[in-house]
Coordinates of C-alpha atoms in Angstrom, one line a residue:
X1 CA 174.2 -7.9 61.7
X2 CA 171.6 -5.6 60.4
X3 CA 170.4 -5.8 56.8
X4 CA 168.5 -3.3 54.7
X5 CA 166.9 -3.4 51.3
X6 CA 167.2 0.0 49.6
X7 CA 166.8 1.5 46.1
X8 CA 170.1 2.1 44.4
X9 CA 169.5 5.5 42.8
X10 CA 168.1 7.3 45.9
X11 CA 171.1 6.0 47.9
X12 CA 173.5 7.2 45.2
X13 CA 171.8 10.6 45.3
X14 CA 172.2 10.8 49.1
X15 CA 175.9 10.0 48.8
X16 CA 176.4 12.4 45.9
X17 CA 174.7 15.2 47.8
X18 CA 177.1 14.8 50.8
X19 CA 180.4 13.5 49.4
X20 CA 181.8 17.0 48.6
X21 CA 182.0 17.8 52.3
X22 CA 184.1 14.8 53.4
X23 CA 187.6 15.6 54.6
X24 CA 190.4 14.2 52.4
X25 CA 193.3 13.7 54.7
X26 CA 192.3 15.0 58.0
X27 CA 194.2 13.9 61.2
X28 CA 190.7 13.5 62.7
X29 CA 190.3 10.3 60.7
X30 CA 186.6 9.9 61.4
X31 CA 186.0 13.0 59.2
X32 CA 187.5 11.2 56.2
X33 CA 184.1 9.6 55.5
X34 CA 180.3 10.0 55.9
X35 CA 178.1 9.3 58.9
X36 CA 175.5 6.8 57.9
X37 CA 172.7 6.9 60.5
X38 CA 169.5 4.9 60.6
X39 CA 167.1 6.1 63.3
X40 CA 163.4 7.0 63.7
X41 CA 162.5 5.2 60.5
X42 CA 164.8 7.3 58.3
X43 CA 168.2 7.2 56.8
X44 CA 170.4 10.3 57.1
X45 CA 173.9 10.8 55.7
X46 CA 176.1 13.6 56.9
X47 CA 179.6 14.7 56.0
X48 CA 181.8 17.5 57.3
X49 CA 185.5 18.5 57.0
X50 CA 185.3 21.0 59.9
X51 CA 184.4 23.9 57.5
X52 CA 181.6 22.5 55.3
X53 CA 178.6 20.5 56.4
X54 CA 176.3 18.4 54.2
X55 CA 173.3 16.5 55.5
X56 CA 170.8 14.5 53.4
X57 CA 167.8 12.4 54.5
X58 CA 166.1 9.5 52.6
X59 CA 162.4 9.9 51.8
X60 CA 162.0 6.1 52.3
X61 CA 160.3 4.9 55.5
X62 CA 162.5 2.2 57.1
X63 CA 161.8 -0.5 59.6
X64 CA 161.4 1.2 63.0
X65 CA 163.3 -1.5 64.8
X66 CA 166.5 -0.7 62.8
X67 CA 168.9 1.7 64.4
X68 CA 172.6 2.1 63.5
X69 CA 175.2 4.8 63.2
X70 CA 178.4 4.1 61.4
X71 CA 181.1 6.0 59.5
X72 CA 181.7 4.8 55.9
X73 CA 185.2 5.6 54.5
X74 CA 185.7 8.2 51.7
X75 CA 186.9 5.8 49.1
X76 CA 184.0 3.4 49.6
X77 CA 181.5 6.2 49.3
X78 CA 183.1 7.4 46.0
X79 CA 183.1 3.8 44.6
X80 CA 179.5 3.4 45.7
X81 CA 178.5 6.6 43.8
X82 CA 180.3 5.3 40.7
X83 CA 178.8 1.8 40.9
X84 CA 175.2 2.6 41.6
X85 CA 173.9 3.6 38.2
X86 CA 170.9 1.4 37.6
X87 CA 167.5 1.5 39.3
X88 CA 167.5 -1.8 41.3
X89 CA 167.2 -3.0 44.8
X90 CA 170.4 -3.3 46.8
X91 CA 171.1 -5.2 50.0
X92 CA 173.1 -3.4 52.7
X93 CA 174.5 -5.3 55.6
X94 CA 176.1 -3.7 58.6
X95 CA 178.2 -5.3 61.3
X96 CA 180.4 -3.9 64.0
X97 CA 183.5 -3.6 61.7
X98 CA 182.2 -3.9 58.1
X99 CA 179.5 -2.8 55.7
X100 CA 178.6 -4.7 52.6
X101 CA 176.6 -3.4 49.6
X102 CA 175.3 -6.1 47.3
X103 CA 173.5 -5.6 44.0
X104 CA 173.0 -7.8 40.9
X105 CA 176.2 -6.2 39.4
X106 CA 178.7 -6.0 42.3
X107 CA 179.5 -6.7 45.9
X108 CA 181.4 -4.0 47.8
X109 CA 182.7 -4.7 51.3
X110 CA 184.3 -2.0 53.4
X111 CA 185.9 -1.6 56.8
X112 CA 184.1 1.0 58.9
X113 CA 185.9 3.9 60.4
X114 CA 186.1 3.9 64.1
X115 CA 185.6 7.1 66.2
X116 CA 182.8 9.4 67.3
X117 CA 181.4 11.5 64.5
X118 CA 180.3 15.0 65.5
X119 CA 176.6 15.5 66.3
X120 CA 175.7 17.5 63.2
X121 CA 172.1 18.1 64.1
X122 CA 173.2 20.4 66.9
X123 CA 175.0 22.6 64.4
X124 CA 171.9 23.4 62.4
X125 CA 169.6 26.2 63.4
X126 CA 166.1 25.2 64.5
X127 CA 163.0 27.1 63.6
X128 CA 162.8 30.5 61.9
X129 CA 166.3 32.1 61.7
X130 CA 165.0 35.4 60.1
X131 CA 166.7 34.9 56.8

């Protein structure tokens, strides 16, 4: 189990910036959520439905020993956006099958989606594209 301590409003902003690109009822079930990745001391959240792509990074520096990549389901992301309204610390715990977000006001537990999320960083151009 990996546990994180994050600020609520920046996390809500990351989810809000990417939620529009989640698939709604795709047969590729892993696209019906967001990729929540912790690596290289940063948190990145990505969503795609096969046509749109959204990627957001947290400005917070995280513990360098933490690494995880999970897929959070669409409904849980939408509820998290709705519930995170106050500036407070939240605890996020990730296991193989579940993710739990705990604040002073609520506790939200979700089942993680299983599958291999597309590697979105390979889809983005690197360097000067001439635009």
